[in-house]
Amino acid sequence: MIQKAFLIIKIFLVACICTLFSPFFNHSTLYAQDFDSEWQDIFLQLDSGKVQSAQQLILQVKEKASKQNNYPQIIKAIIHEAALSSNGKDPNGKESLFVIYNAISSLQNDADKAVLHTILAELLWKYYESSAEEIQSRPQFIPKLYQDFTFSELDNWDALYFRKAIEHHTNQVLSKHTSLQSISIRTYTDILKVQKSAEYLRPTLYDILAFKLIAIWEQIERNQGRSDKAEFTDSLVLTKKTQFLQLPVPSLKGNNLQDSPALRIASIYQHILNLHSLDNNQTASTDADIHRLLSLYSRLFHPDADSIVIGALLEIGNAIIKN
């Protein structure tokens, strides 16, 4: 049981911290970490199988971080609390979902809430994946309260409602873009090990979370059956950035696009590019645009797709050279 409990926290943390910030995760510490000694003690307790002692230390970290308004450490403590909440008895991570969801209401900072909404989106998908066969056999779910995503009826959610819940948490993150854009990723170095180059490509917490949301929707897309796969037939998805920003994404032509992950991915790219459109330094915008072109090209069914994407990438390259 001891080994199992520690394994659960390691797996959970890989899912919730490392994958959340994986594009910029390495093992070199660039900035001082104020809580290193506390976390070393926590992991020593876990290595020794003393889960309850570790939980007490995590609570102390959260209390200390709250007094200091150290929001990244508060988030880190909440994630660890959630990881240990099931005590090895919850293979699907249901208790972890409840802990993180309940923690959101206790937070005042929009950025912290957005981080937890992103984690919830990913954990909901992992929960669905682990029980997909059983969930897909459930009858159509109609919530007692409209758009109720509180998990009170989680055991009755059907596949469509899981998608709606993930969509809800995605929207919660994107709606906080103003706050998230004002936060440099350096602010979260207590839980982020960031490479210096990352600050140019993903300069704000918004960028980190938005690209993570794209990755989640890509996971959902890969899980779809071949007959349900969405594809664009509209070459406008590869149009130049200024024109792409003006497109009404839901009106793009294609097959199986309605409410599809592909359409959601396109809309998030548009959201990212729009928020970076007025940047003095266009590095992050250009990088996002290249990702947009390559991503949507793979979802475009069009006889001229190859020449269109090559032309678009060459145009970006020429613009970089001129500047």
CSV table of C-alpha atoms in Angstrom, one decimal:
chain,number,residue,atom,x,y,z
A,1,MET,CA,0.0,0.0,0.0
A,2,ILE,CA,2.9,2.4,0.8
A,3,GLN,CA,4.6,1.9,-2.5
A,4,LYS,CA,1.2,2.2,-4.3
A,5,ALA,CA,0.4,5.5,-2.6
A,6,PHE,CA,3.8,6.9,-3.6
A,7,LEU,CA,3.4,5.7,-7.1
A,8,ILE,CA,0.0,7.4,-7.4
A,9,ILE,CA,1.4,10.8,-6.4
A,10,LYS,CA,4.3,10.4,-8.9
A,11,ILE,CA,1.9,9.5,-11.7
A,12,PHE,CA,-0.5,12.3,-10.7
A,13,LEU,CA,2.3,14.9,-10.6
A,14,VAL,CA,3.6,13.8,-14.0
A,15,ALA,CA,0.0,14.3,-15.3
A,16,CYS,CA,-0.7,17.6,-13.6
A,17,ILE,CA,2.6,19.4,-13.3
A,18,CYS,CA,5.2,18.0,-15.7
A,19,THR,CA,2.8,17.6,-18.6
A,20,LEU,CA,1.1,20.9,-17.9
A,21,PHE,CA,4.4,22.7,-18.4
A,22,SER,CA,6.3,20.0,-20.3
A,23,PRO,CA,7.4,22.2,-23.3
A,24,PHE,CA,9.7,24.1,-20.9
A,25,PHE,CA,10.5,21.6,-18.2
A,26,ASN,CA,14.1,20.7,-17.5
A,27,HIS,CA,16.3,19.9,-14.6
A,28,SER,CA,18.2,23.2,-14.3
A,29,THR,CA,17.0,25.6,-11.6
A,30,LEU,CA,17.2,29.1,-12.9
A,31,TYR,CA,15.7,30.9,-10.0
A,32,ALA,CA,15.8,30.5,-6.2
A,33,GLN,CA,13.2,28.2,-4.7
A,34,ASP,CA,11.9,29.4,-1.3
A,35,PHE,CA,10.2,26.1,-0.4
A,36,ASP,CA,12.9,23.6,-1.4
A,37,SER,CA,13.6,22.3,2.1
A,38,GLU,CA,9.9,21.9,2.9
A,39,TRP,CA,9.3,19.8,-0.3
A,40,GLN,CA,12.4,17.8,0.4
A,41,ASP,CA,11.0,16.8,3.8
A,42,ILE,CA,7.7,16.0,2.1
A,43,PHE,CA,9.3,13.7,-0.4
A,44,LEU,CA,11.4,12.0,2.3
A,45,GLN,CA,8.2,11.2,4.2
A,46,LEU,CA,6.6,9.8,1.0
A,47,ASP,CA,9.7,7.7,0.3
A,48,SER,CA,9.4,6.3,3.8
A,49,GLY,CA,5.7,5.5,3.3
A,50,LYS,CA,4.6,8.1,5.8
A,51,VAL,CA,1.7,9.5,3.8
A,52,GLN,CA,-0.1,11.1,6.7
A,53,SER,CA,3.0,12.9,7.8
A,54,ALA,CA,3.5,14.1,4.3
A,55,GLN,CA,-0.1,15.4,4.2
A,56,GLN,CA,0.5,17.4,7.3
A,57,LEU,CA,3.6,19.0,5.9
A,58,ILE,CA,1.8,19.8,2.7
A,59,LEU,CA,-0.9,21.6,4.7
A,60,GLN,CA,1.8,23.6,6.5
A,61,VAL,CA,3.3,24.6,3.1
A,62,LYS,CA,-0.1,25.7,1.9
A,63,GLU,CA,-0.6,27.8,5.1
A,64,LYS,CA,2.8,29.4,4.9
A,65,ALA,CA,2.4,30.1,1.2
A,66,SER,CA,-1.1,31.7,1.8
A,67,LYS,CA,0.4,34.0,4.4
A,68,GLN,CA,3.1,35.1,1.9
A,69,ASN,CA,0.6,35.3,-1.0
A,70,ASN,CA,2.9,32.8,-2.8
A,71,TYR,CA,0.3,31.6,-5.3
A,72,PRO,CA,2.4,29.1,-7.2
A,73,GLN,CA,3.3,27.3,-4.0
A,74,ILE,CA,-0.4,27.3,-3.0
A,75,ILE,CA,-1.2,25.6,-6.3
A,76,LYS,CA,1.6,23.1,-5.9
A,77,ALA,CA,0.3,22.2,-2.4
A,78,ILE,CA,-3.2,21.8,-3.7
A,79,ILE,CA,-2.0,19.4,-6.5
A,80,HIS,CA,-0.2,17.3,-3.9
A,81,GLU,CA,-3.2,17.2,-1.6
A,82,ALA,CA,-5.3,16.0,-4.5
A,83,ALA,CA,-2.7,13.4,-5.4
A,84,LEU,CA,-2.8,11.9,-2.0
A,85,SER,CA,-6.6,12.3,-1.4
A,86,SER,CA,-7.5,8.8,-2.6
A,87,ASN,CA,-4.8,7.0,-0.5
A,88,GLY,CA,-4.5,4.4,-3.2
A,89,LYS,CA,-8.2,3.5,-3.3
A,90,ASP,CA,-9.2,5.5,-6.3
A,91,PRO,CA,-7.6,4.3,-9.6
A,92,ASN,CA,-9.7,6.7,-11.7
A,93,GLY,CA,-8.7,9.8,-9.8
A,94,LYS,CA,-12.2,10.8,-8.9
A,95,GLU,CA,-11.2,12.1,-5.4
A,96,SER,CA,-8.5,14.2,-7.0
A,97,LEU,CA,-11.0,15.8,-9.2
A,98,PHE,CA,-13.2,16.8,-6.2
A,99,VAL,CA,-10.2,18.2,-4.3
A,100,ILE,CA,-9.1,20.4,-7.1
A,101,TYR,CA,-12.6,21.5,-8.0
A,102,ASN,CA,-13.4,22.5,-4.4
A,103,ALA,CA,-10.0,24.3,-4.2
A,104,ILE,CA,-11.0,26.6,-7.0
A,105,SER,CA,-13.7,28.3,-4.9
A,106,SER,CA,-11.1,29.0,-2.2
A,107,LEU,CA,-8.8,30.9,-4.5
A,108,GLN,CA,-9.0,34.7,-5.2
A,109,ASN,CA,-6.4,34.9,-7.9
A,110,ASP,CA,-7.7,34.4,-11.5
A,111,ALA,CA,-4.4,32.9,-12.6
A,112,ASP,CA,-4.5,30.2,-9.9
A,113,LYS,CA,-8.0,29.3,-10.9
A,114,ALA,CA,-7.0,29.1,-14.5
A,115,VAL,CA,-4.2,26.7,-13.7
A,116,LEU,CA,-6.6,24.4,-11.8
A,117,HIS,CA,-9.2,24.7,-14.6
A,118,THR,CA,-6.5,23.5,-17.0
A,119,ILE,CA,-5.6,20.6,-14.7
A,120,LEU,CA,-9.3,19.7,-14.4
A,121,ALA,CA,-9.7,19.6,-18.1
A,122,GLU,CA,-6.9,17.2,-18.5
A,123,LEU,CA,-7.9,15.0,-15.5
A,124,LEU,CA,-11.5,14.8,-16.8
A,125,TRP,CA,-10.2,13.5,-20.1
A,126,LYS,CA,-7.9,10.9,-18.3
A,127,TYR,CA,-10.8,9.9,-16.1
A,128,TYR,CA,-12.9,9.4,-19.2
A,129,GLU,CA,-10.2,7.4,-21.0
A,130,SER,CA,-9.8,5.1,-18.0
A,131,SER,CA,-13.6,4.3,-18.0
A,132,ALA,CA,-14.5,4.9,-21.6
A,133,GLU,CA,-16.2,1.6,-22.2
A,134,GLU,CA,-18.5,2.0,-19.2
A,135,ILE,CA,-19.1,5.7,-19.8
A,136,GLN,CA,-20.1,5.1,-23.5
A,137,SER,CA,-22.7,2.5,-22.4
A,138,ARG,CA,-24.5,5.0,-20.2
A,139,PRO,CA,-27.8,6.5,-21.3
A,140,GLN,CA,-28.1,10.1,-22.3
A,141,PHE,CA,-27.3,12.3,-19.4
A,142,ILE,CA,-29.5,15.3,-18.6
A,143,PRO,CA,-28.3,17.3,-15.5
A,144,LYS,CA,-30.7,18.3,-12.8
A,145,LEU,CA,-29.3,21.8,-13.1
A,146,TYR,CA,-28.4,23.4,-16.5
A,147,GLN,CA,-24.7,23.3,-17.2
A,148,ASP,CA,-23.9,21.7,-13.8
A,149,PHE,CA,-20.2,20.7,-13.8
A,150,THR,CA,-19.8,20.3,-10.1
A,151,PHE,CA,-19.2,16.5,-10.3
A,152,SER,CA,-22.3,15.9,-8.1
A,153,GLU,CA,-23.6,13.6,-10.8
A,154,LEU,CA,-20.2,12.5,-12.2
A,155,ASP,CA,-21.1,8.9,-12.0
A,156,ASN,CA,-23.9,9.5,-14.5
A,157,TRP,CA,-22.2,11.7,-17.0
A,158,ASP,CA,-22.2,10.3,-20.6
A,159,ALA,CA,-19.5,10.8,-23.1
A,160,LEU,CA,-21.0,14.0,-24.5
A,161,TYR,CA,-21.2,15.6,-21.1
A,162,PHE,CA,-17.6,14.9,-20.4
A,163,ARG,CA,-16.8,16.8,-23.6
A,164,LYS,CA,-19.0,19.6,-22.5
A,165,ALA,CA,-17.3,19.8,-19.1
A,166,ILE,CA,-13.9,19.9,-20.7
A,167,GLU,CA,-15.2,22.7,-23.0
A,168,HIS,CA,-16.4,24.5,-19.9
A,169,HIS,CA,-13.0,24.4,-18.2
A,170,THR,CA,-11.4,25.4,-21.5
A,171,ASN,CA,-13.6,28.5,-21.6
A,172,GLN,CA,-12.9,29.3,-18.0
A,173,VAL,CA,-9.2,29.5,-18.8
A,174,LEU,CA,-9.5,31.5,-22.0
A,175,SER,CA,-11.9,34.0,-20.3
A,176,LYS,CA,-9.2,35.0,-17.9
A,177,HIS,CA,-6.7,35.9,-20.6
A,178,THR,CA,-6.3,39.5,-19.4
A,179,SER,CA,-5.0,38.4,-16.0
A,180,LEU,CA,-3.0,35.5,-17.5
A,181,GLN,CA,-1.3,37.7,-20.1
A,182,SER,CA,0.0,40.0,-17.4
A,183,ILE,CA,1.8,37.2,-15.6
A,184,SER,CA,5.3,36.3,-16.8
A,185,ILE,CA,6.2,32.6,-16.6
A,186,ARG,CA,9.0,33.7,-14.2
A,187,THR,CA,6.3,34.4,-11.6
A,188,TYR,CA,5.6,30.6,-11.5
A,189,THR,CA,9.2,29.4,-11.3
A,190,ASP,CA,8.4,27.9,-7.9
A,191,ILE,CA,6.7,25.1,-9.9
A,192,LEU,CA,8.2,25.8,-13.3
A,193,LYS,CA,11.7,24.9,-14.4
A,194,VAL,CA,11.9,27.1,-17.5
A,195,GLN,CA,14.5,27.4,-20.1
A,196,LYS,CA,15.5,31.0,-21.0
A,197,SER,CA,14.4,30.5,-24.6
A,198,ALA,CA,10.9,29.7,-23.4
A,199,GLU,CA,10.3,33.2,-22.3
A,200,TYR,CA,10.4,34.4,-25.9
A,201,LEU,CA,8.1,31.7,-27.3
A,202,ARG,CA,5.7,31.3,-24.4
A,203,PRO,CA,6.2,34.6,-22.5
A,204,THR,CA,3.2,34.5,-20.3
A,205,LEU,CA,1.2,32.1,-18.2
A,206,TYR,CA,-1.6,32.5,-20.8
A,207,ASP,CA,0.6,31.0,-23.5
A,208,ILE,CA,1.5,28.0,-21.3
A,209,LEU,CA,-2.1,27.2,-20.5
A,210,ALA,CA,-3.5,27.9,-24.0
A,211,PHE,CA,-1.0,25.5,-25.7
A,212,LYS,CA,-1.7,22.9,-23.0
A,213,LEU,CA,-5.4,23.2,-23.8
A,214,ILE,CA,-4.6,22.6,-27.5
A,215,ALA,CA,-2.7,19.4,-26.5
A,216,ILE,CA,-5.7,18.2,-24.5
A,217,TRP,CA,-8.1,18.7,-27.4
A,218,GLU,CA,-5.6,16.9,-29.6
A,219,GLN,CA,-5.8,13.9,-27.2
A,220,ILE,CA,-9.6,14.0,-27.5
A,221,GLU,CA,-9.4,14.1,-31.2
A,222,ARG,CA,-7.0,11.1,-31.4
A,223,ASN,CA,-9.5,9.1,-29.4
A,224,GLN,CA,-12.3,9.5,-32.0
A,225,GLY,CA,-13.2,6.8,-34.4
A,226,ARG,CA,-12.1,7.2,-38.0
A,227,SER,CA,-15.7,7.8,-39.2
A,228,ASP,CA,-16.1,10.7,-36.6
A,229,LYS,CA,-12.8,12.4,-37.5
A,230,ALA,CA,-13.3,16.0,-38.5
A,231,GLU,CA,-11.5,17.6,-41.4
A,232,PHE,CA,-11.4,21.1,-43.0
A,233,THR,CA,-12.0,21.4,-46.7
A,234,ASP,CA,-11.7,25.2,-46.5
A,235,SER,CA,-8.2,26.4,-47.5
A,236,LEU,CA,-8.8,29.6,-45.4
A,237,VAL,CA,-7.6,27.7,-42.3
A,238,LEU,CA,-4.1,28.3,-43.8
A,239,THR,CA,-4.6,31.9,-44.9
A,240,LYS,CA,-2.1,34.5,-43.6
A,241,LYS,CA,-2.4,35.5,-40.0
A,242,THR,CA,-4.1,38.8,-40.4
A,243,GLN,CA,-6.8,37.2,-42.5
A,244,PHE,CA,-7.1,34.2,-40.2
A,245,LEU,CA,-7.8,36.5,-37.3
A,246,GLN,CA,-10.9,37.9,-39.1
A,247,LEU,CA,-12.4,34.5,-39.9
A,248,PRO,CA,-15.5,33.3,-38.1
A,249,VAL,CA,-14.0,29.9,-37.2
A,250,PRO,CA,-17.4,28.1,-36.7
A,251,SER,CA,-18.3,28.9,-40.3
A,252,LEU,CA,-15.3,27.2,-41.8
A,253,LYS,CA,-16.2,24.4,-44.3
A,254,GLY,CA,-15.4,20.8,-43.7
A,255,ASN,CA,-16.7,17.4,-42.6
A,256,ASN,CA,-17.9,16.5,-39.1
A,257,LEU,CA,-16.7,19.9,-37.9
A,258,GLN,CA,-19.6,20.8,-35.7
A,259,ASP,CA,-18.5,20.8,-32.0
A,260,SER,CA,-15.4,18.9,-33.1
A,261,PRO,CA,-11.9,19.0,-31.4
A,262,ALA,CA,-10.5,20.3,-34.7
A,263,LEU,CA,-12.7,23.3,-34.6
A,264,ARG,CA,-11.9,23.9,-31.0
A,265,ILE,CA,-8.2,23.7,-31.8
A,266,ALA,CA,-8.6,26.3,-34.6
A,267,SER,CA,-10.5,28.6,-32.3
A,268,ILE,CA,-7.8,28.5,-29.6
A,269,TYR,CA,-5.1,29.2,-32.1
A,270,GLN,CA,-7.1,32.2,-33.2
A,271,HIS,CA,-7.4,33.3,-29.6
A,272,ILE,CA,-3.7,33.1,-29.1
A,273,LEU,CA,-2.8,35.0,-32.3
A,274,ASN,CA,-5.4,37.7,-31.5
A,275,LEU,CA,-3.9,38.3,-28.1
A,276,HIS,CA,-0.4,38.6,-29.5
A,277,SER,CA,-1.4,40.6,-32.6
A,278,LEU,CA,-0.3,44.0,-31.1
A,279,ASP,CA,2.9,42.7,-29.4
A,280,ASN,CA,5.9,44.9,-30.0
A,281,ASN,CA,8.0,41.8,-30.2
A,282,GLN,CA,6.3,39.4,-32.6
A,283,THR,CA,8.4,36.3,-31.8
A,284,ALA,CA,5.6,34.6,-29.8
A,285,SER,CA,3.0,35.4,-32.4
A,286,THR,CA,5.2,34.1,-35.2
A,287,ASP,CA,5.9,30.9,-33.4
A,288,ALA,CA,2.2,30.4,-32.6
A,289,ASP,CA,1.3,31.1,-36.3
A,290,ILE,CA,3.8,28.4,-37.5
A,291,HIS,CA,2.2,25.9,-35.0
A,292,ARG,CA,-1.2,26.9,-36.3
A,293,LEU,CA,-0.3,26.3,-39.9
A,294,LEU,CA,1.3,22.9,-39.3
A,295,SER,CA,-1.6,21.8,-37.0
A,296,LEU,CA,-4.4,22.8,-39.3
A,297,TYR,CA,-2.6,21.6,-42.4
A,298,SER,CA,-2.7,18.1,-40.9
A,299,ARG,CA,-6.5,18.5,-40.6
A,300,LEU,CA,-7.1,20.0,-44.1
A,301,PHE,CA,-8.4,17.8,-46.9
A,302,HIS,CA,-7.7,19.9,-50.0
A,303,PRO,CA,-5.9,19.1,-53.3
A,304,ASP,CA,-3.6,22.2,-52.9
A,305,ALA,CA,-2.9,21.7,-49.2
A,306,ASP,CA,0.8,21.1,-49.6
A,307,SER,CA,1.5,24.1,-51.8
A,308,ILE,CA,-0.6,26.3,-49.6
A,309,VAL,CA,1.2,25.5,-46.4
A,310,ILE,CA,4.6,25.7,-48.0
A,311,GLY,CA,3.8,29.1,-49.4
A,312,ALA,CA,2.5,30.3,-46.1
A,313,LEU,CA,5.6,29.1,-44.3
A,314,LEU,CA,7.9,30.7,-46.9
A,315,GLU,CA,6.1,34.0,-46.5
A,316,ILE,CA,6.7,33.9,-42.7
A,317,GLY,CA,10.4,33.0,-43.3
A,318,ASN,CA,10.8,35.9,-45.7
A,319,ALA,CA,9.2,38.3,-43.3
A,320,ILE,CA,11.6,37.2,-40.6
A,321,ILE,CA,14.6,37.7,-42.8
A,322,LYS,CA,13.4,41.2,-43.8
A,323,ASN,CA,12.9,42.2,-40.2
